[in-house]
Short mmCIF file of C-alpha atoms and ligand atoms in Angstrom, two decimals:
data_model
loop_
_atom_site.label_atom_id
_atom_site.label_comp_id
_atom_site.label_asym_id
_atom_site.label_seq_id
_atom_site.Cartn_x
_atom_site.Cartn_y
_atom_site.Cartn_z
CA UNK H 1 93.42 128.46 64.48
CA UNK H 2 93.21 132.20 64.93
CA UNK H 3 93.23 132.63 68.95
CA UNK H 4 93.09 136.57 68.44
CA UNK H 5 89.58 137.05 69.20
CA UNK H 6 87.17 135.80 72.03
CA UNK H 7 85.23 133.35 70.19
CA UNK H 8 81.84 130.95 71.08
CA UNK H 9 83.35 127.48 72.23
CA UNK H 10 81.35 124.88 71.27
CA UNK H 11 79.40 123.56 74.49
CA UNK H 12 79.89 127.08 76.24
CA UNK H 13 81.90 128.10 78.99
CA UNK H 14 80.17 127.54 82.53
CA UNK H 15 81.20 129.65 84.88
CA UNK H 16 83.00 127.04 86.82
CA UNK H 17 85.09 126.71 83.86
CA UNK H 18 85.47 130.55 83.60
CA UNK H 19 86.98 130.71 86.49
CA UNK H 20 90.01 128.07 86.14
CA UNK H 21 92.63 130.72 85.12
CA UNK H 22 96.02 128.61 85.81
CA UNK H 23 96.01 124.88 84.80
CA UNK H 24 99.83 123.14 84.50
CA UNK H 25 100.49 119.55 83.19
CA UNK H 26 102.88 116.63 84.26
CA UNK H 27 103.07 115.60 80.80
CA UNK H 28 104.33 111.79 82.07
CA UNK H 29 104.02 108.71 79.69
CA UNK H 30 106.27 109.40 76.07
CA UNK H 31 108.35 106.88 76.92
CA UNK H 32 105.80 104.22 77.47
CA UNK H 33 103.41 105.47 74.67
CA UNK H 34 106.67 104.92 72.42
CA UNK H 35 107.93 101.12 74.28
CA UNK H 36 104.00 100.15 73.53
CA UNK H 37 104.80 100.56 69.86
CA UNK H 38 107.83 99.09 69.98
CA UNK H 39 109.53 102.48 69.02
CA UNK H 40 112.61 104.16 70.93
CA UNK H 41 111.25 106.33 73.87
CA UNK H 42 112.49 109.59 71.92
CA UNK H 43 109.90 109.00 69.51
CA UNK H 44 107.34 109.49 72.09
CA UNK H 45 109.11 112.76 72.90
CA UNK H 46 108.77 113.87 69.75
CA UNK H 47 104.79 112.64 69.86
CA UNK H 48 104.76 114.52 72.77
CA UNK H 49 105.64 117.69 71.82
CA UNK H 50 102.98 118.05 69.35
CA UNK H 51 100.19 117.13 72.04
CA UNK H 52 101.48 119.89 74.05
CA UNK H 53 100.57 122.37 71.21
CA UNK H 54 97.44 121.06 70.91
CA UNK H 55 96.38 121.14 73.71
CA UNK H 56 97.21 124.93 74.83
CA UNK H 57 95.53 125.41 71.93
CA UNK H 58 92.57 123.71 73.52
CA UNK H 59 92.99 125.58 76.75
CA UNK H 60 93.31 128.99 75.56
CA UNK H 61 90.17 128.16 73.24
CA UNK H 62 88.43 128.14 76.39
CA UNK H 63 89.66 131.37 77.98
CA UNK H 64 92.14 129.75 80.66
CA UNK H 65 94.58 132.79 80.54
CA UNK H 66 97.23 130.83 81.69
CA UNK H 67 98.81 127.60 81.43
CA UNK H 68 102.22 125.61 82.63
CA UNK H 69 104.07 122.13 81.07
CA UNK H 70 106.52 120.16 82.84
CA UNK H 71 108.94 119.78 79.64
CA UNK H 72 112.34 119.09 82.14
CA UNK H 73 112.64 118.35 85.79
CA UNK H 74 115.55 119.14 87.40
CA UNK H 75 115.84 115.66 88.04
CA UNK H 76 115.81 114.64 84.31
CA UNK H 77 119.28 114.96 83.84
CA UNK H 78 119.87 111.45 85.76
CA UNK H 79 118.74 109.89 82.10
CA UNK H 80 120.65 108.65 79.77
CA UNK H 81 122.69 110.86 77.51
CA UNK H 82 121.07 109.35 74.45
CA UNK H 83 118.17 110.83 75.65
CA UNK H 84 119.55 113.97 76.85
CA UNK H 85 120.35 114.89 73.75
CA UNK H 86 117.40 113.89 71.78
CA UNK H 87 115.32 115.94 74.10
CA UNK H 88 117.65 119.22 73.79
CA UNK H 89 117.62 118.91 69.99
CA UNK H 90 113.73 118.35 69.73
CA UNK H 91 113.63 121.74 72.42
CA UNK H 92 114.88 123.36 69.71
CA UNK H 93 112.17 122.41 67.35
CA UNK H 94 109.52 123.62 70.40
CA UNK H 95 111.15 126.89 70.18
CA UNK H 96 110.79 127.35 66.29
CA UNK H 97 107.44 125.93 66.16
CA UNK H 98 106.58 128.33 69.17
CA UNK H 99 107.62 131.20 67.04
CA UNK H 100 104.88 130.47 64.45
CA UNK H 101 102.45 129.43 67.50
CA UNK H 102 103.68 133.21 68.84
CA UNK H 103 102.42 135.28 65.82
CA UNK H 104 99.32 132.59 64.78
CA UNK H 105 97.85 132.23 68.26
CA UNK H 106 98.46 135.25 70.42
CA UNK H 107 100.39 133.36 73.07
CA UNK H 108 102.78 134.86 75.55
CA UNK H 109 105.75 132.54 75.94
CA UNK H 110 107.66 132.14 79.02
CA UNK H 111 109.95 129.91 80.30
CA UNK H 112 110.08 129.04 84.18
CA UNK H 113 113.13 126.79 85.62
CA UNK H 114 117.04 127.70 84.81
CA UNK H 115 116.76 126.88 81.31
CA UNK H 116 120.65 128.07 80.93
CA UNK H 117 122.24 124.47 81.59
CA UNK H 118 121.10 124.40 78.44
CA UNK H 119 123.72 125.82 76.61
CA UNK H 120 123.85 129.58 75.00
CA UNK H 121 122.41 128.82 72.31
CA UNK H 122 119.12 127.19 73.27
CA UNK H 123 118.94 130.45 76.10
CA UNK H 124 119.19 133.05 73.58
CA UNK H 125 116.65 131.35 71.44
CA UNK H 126 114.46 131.60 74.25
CA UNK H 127 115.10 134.94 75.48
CA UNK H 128 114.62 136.04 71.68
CA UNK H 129 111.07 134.59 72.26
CA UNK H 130 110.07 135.85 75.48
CA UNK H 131 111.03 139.42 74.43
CA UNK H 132 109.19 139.07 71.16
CA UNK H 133 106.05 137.79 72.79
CA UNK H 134 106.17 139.66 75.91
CA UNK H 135 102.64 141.90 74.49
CA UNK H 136 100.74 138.88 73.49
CA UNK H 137 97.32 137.55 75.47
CA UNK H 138 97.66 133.63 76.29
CA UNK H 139 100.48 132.73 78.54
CA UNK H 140 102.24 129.55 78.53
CA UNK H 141 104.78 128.65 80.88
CA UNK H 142 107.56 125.88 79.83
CA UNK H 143 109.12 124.52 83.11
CA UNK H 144 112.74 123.66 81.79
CA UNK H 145 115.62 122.40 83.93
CA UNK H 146 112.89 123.49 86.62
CA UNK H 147 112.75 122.01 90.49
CA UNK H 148 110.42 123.30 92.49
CA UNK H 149 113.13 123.22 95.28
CA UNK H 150 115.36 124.80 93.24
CA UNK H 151 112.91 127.75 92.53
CA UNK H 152 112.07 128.58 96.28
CA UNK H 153 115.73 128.46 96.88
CA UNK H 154 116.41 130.80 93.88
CA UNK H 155 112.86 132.69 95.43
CA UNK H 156 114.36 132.85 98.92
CA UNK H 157 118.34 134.17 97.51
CA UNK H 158 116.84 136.74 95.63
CA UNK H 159 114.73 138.20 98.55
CA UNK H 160 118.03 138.34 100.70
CA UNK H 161 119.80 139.93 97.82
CA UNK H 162 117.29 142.92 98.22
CA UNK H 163 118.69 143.33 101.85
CA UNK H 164 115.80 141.07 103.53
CA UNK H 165 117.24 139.59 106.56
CA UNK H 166 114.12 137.62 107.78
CA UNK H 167 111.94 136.41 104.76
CA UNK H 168 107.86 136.58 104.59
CA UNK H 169 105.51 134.04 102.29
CA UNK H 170 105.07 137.39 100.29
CA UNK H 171 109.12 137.91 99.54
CA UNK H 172 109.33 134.34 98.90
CA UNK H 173 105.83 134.67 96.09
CA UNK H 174 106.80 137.59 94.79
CA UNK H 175 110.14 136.33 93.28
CA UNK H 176 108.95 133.08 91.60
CA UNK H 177 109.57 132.09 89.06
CA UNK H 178 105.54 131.79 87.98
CA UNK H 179 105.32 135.56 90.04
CA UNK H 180 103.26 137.18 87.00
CA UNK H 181 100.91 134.30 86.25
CA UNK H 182 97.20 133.79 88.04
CA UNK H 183 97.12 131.33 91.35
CA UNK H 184 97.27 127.91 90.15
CA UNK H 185 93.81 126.29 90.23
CA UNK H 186 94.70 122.46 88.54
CA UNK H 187 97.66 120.20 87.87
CA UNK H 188 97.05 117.89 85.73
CA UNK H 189 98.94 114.08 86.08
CA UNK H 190 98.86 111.87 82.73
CA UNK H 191 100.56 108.21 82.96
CA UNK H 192 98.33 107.59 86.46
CA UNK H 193 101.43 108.45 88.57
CA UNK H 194 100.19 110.06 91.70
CA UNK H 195 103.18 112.32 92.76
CA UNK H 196 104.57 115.74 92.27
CA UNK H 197 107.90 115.26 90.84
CA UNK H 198 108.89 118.21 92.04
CA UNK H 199 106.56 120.11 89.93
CA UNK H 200 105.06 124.36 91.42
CA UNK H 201 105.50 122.87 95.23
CA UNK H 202 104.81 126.42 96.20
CA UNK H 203 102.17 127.05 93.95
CA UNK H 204 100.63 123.39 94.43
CA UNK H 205 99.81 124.21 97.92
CA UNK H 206 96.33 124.78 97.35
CA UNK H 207 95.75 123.79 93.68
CA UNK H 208 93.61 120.63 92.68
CA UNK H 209 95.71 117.41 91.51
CA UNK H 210 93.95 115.47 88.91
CA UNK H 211 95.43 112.05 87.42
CA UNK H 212 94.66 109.89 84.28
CA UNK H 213 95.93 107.08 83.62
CA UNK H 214 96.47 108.04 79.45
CA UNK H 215 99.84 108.66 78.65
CA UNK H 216 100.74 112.48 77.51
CA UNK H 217 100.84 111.75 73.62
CA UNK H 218 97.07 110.08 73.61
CA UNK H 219 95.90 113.13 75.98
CA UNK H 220 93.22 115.12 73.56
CA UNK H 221 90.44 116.80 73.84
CA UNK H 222 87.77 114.60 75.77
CA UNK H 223 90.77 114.23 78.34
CA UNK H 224 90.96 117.55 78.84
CA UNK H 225 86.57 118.13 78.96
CA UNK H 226 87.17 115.51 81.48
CA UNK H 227 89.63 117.07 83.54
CA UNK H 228 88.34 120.57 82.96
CA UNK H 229 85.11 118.41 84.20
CA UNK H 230 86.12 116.93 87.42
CA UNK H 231 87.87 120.41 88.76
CA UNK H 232 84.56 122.10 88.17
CA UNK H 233 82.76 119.47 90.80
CA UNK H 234 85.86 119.99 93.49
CA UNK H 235 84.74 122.02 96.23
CA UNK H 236 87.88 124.51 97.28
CA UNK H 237 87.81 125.44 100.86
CA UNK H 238 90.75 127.27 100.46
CA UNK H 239 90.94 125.88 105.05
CA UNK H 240 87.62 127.93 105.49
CA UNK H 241 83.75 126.11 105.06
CA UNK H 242 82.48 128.34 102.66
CA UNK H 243 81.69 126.31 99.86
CA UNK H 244 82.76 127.61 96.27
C1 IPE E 301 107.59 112.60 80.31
O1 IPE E 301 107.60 111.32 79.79
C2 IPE E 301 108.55 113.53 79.59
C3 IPE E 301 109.78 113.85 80.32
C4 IPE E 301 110.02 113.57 81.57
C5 IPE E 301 110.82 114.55 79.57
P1 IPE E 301 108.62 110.21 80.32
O2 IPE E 301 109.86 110.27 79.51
O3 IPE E 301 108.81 110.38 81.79
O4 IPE E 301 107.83 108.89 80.00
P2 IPE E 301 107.72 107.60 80.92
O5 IPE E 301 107.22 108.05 82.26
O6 IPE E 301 109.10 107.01 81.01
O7 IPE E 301 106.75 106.71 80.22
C1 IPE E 302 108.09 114.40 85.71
O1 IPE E 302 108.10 113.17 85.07
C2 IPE E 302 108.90 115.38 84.92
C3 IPE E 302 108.31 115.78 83.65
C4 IPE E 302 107.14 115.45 83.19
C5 IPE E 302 109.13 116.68 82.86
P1 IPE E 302 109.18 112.03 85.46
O2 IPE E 302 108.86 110.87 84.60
O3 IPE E 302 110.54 112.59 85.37
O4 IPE E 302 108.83 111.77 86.98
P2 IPE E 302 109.09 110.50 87.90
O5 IPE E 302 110.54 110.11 87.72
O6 IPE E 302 108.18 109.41 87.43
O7 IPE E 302 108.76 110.97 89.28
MG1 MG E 303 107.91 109.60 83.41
#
């Protein structure tokens, strides 16, 4: 699908809609969508990653400038090697496919999270991709070996590296790792788990949660009306009573 253009969506864009500019996934559920079937849980990795395609496709089809996918927690190493692995090899599949997806689609690739644990390799790959997209219009974050802990702290270090002694919200904002993207307006939950993980702590602090119980491979495209749906009826206070 050529993204290059503005286009008419199908069933319009309200202005509710127009104004989610930052949605991010917790793309939770492979390995269950995959045990279901009786297949090993990498397979539903593998499922997985071709959702995710589909549905920033989706997403940028609808003008939301910017979007975010928990691919790796920090966390995530704790899993079994087996599995480790698989998921490294299939990252590098992501990052060819994301190449074509690059050029095709118009999408800005970035990566959020210290993606060098893993390996050279895999970083250059990515850095080749970042630099090569850098001047393209849709932006889509991959959060890889990425803790929201971990990025405050990395947030916070680099602040004091300038010389700060005592640290504002601004010096800690500024050096995130999601610094160049829009506020985050919705985080999506699939697999009906009702937690962070981790996942934009910072950014979460005023963005609206949304769960479903489908797992990540069967998300599509009424999931995503319906989500898109539900944050358009949320009222955001933002603390204040002025209704949106
Ligand atoms: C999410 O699916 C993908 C990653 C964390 C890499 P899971 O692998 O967590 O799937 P479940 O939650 O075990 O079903
Ligand atoms: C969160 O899912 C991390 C990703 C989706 C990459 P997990 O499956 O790792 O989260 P928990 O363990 O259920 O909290
Ligand atoms: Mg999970």
């Amino acid at each position: 699908m050529n993204l290059n253009h503005r286009e008419n969506v199908p069933g319009g864009i309200g202005q509710s809609e127009s104004r989610l500019a930052h949605i991010a996934f917790i793309m939770d559920g492979n390995g269950r969508w995959a045990q279901k079937r009786g297949m090993p849980r990498e397979y539903g990795h593998v499922q997985g990653a071709k959702t995710m395609f589909d549905i920033a496709t989706l997403v940028f089809k609808r003008q939301i400038p910017c979007m975010t996918i928990y691919a790796f927690s920090t966390e995530n190493w704790s899993r079994p090697q087996k599995e480790i692995e698989a998921l490294t090899s299939l990252l590098h599949e992501y990052i060819k496919k994301a190449r074509r997806i690059m050029e095709e689609d118009n999408v800005r690739f970035r990566f959020i999270g210290d993606y060098s644990r893993f390996g050279d390799k895999v970083a250059a790959m990515i850095e080749d991709l970042v630099r090569d997209s850098a001047g393209n219009r849709w932006m889509l974050n991959t959060a890889l070996n990425y803790g929201g802990r971990d990025e405050i702290v990395r947030a916070a270090n680099k602040a004091l590296a300038e010389g700060k002694t005592m640290l504002t919200e601004e010096d800690i904002s500024r050096h995130l790792d999601t610094a160049p993207c829009p506020p985050l307006d919705l985080i999506v939950r699939t697999a009906g788990e009702m937690r962070l993980s981790n996942f934009l702590l910072w950014q979460a602090a005023y963005a609206e949660f949304y769960a479903t119980p489908a797992l990540w491979p069967d998300f599509d495209e009424a999931e995503l009306e319906k989500a898109i749906a539900a944050f358009s009826q949320r009222k955001r206070r933002f603390g204040g009573l002025v209704n949106k």
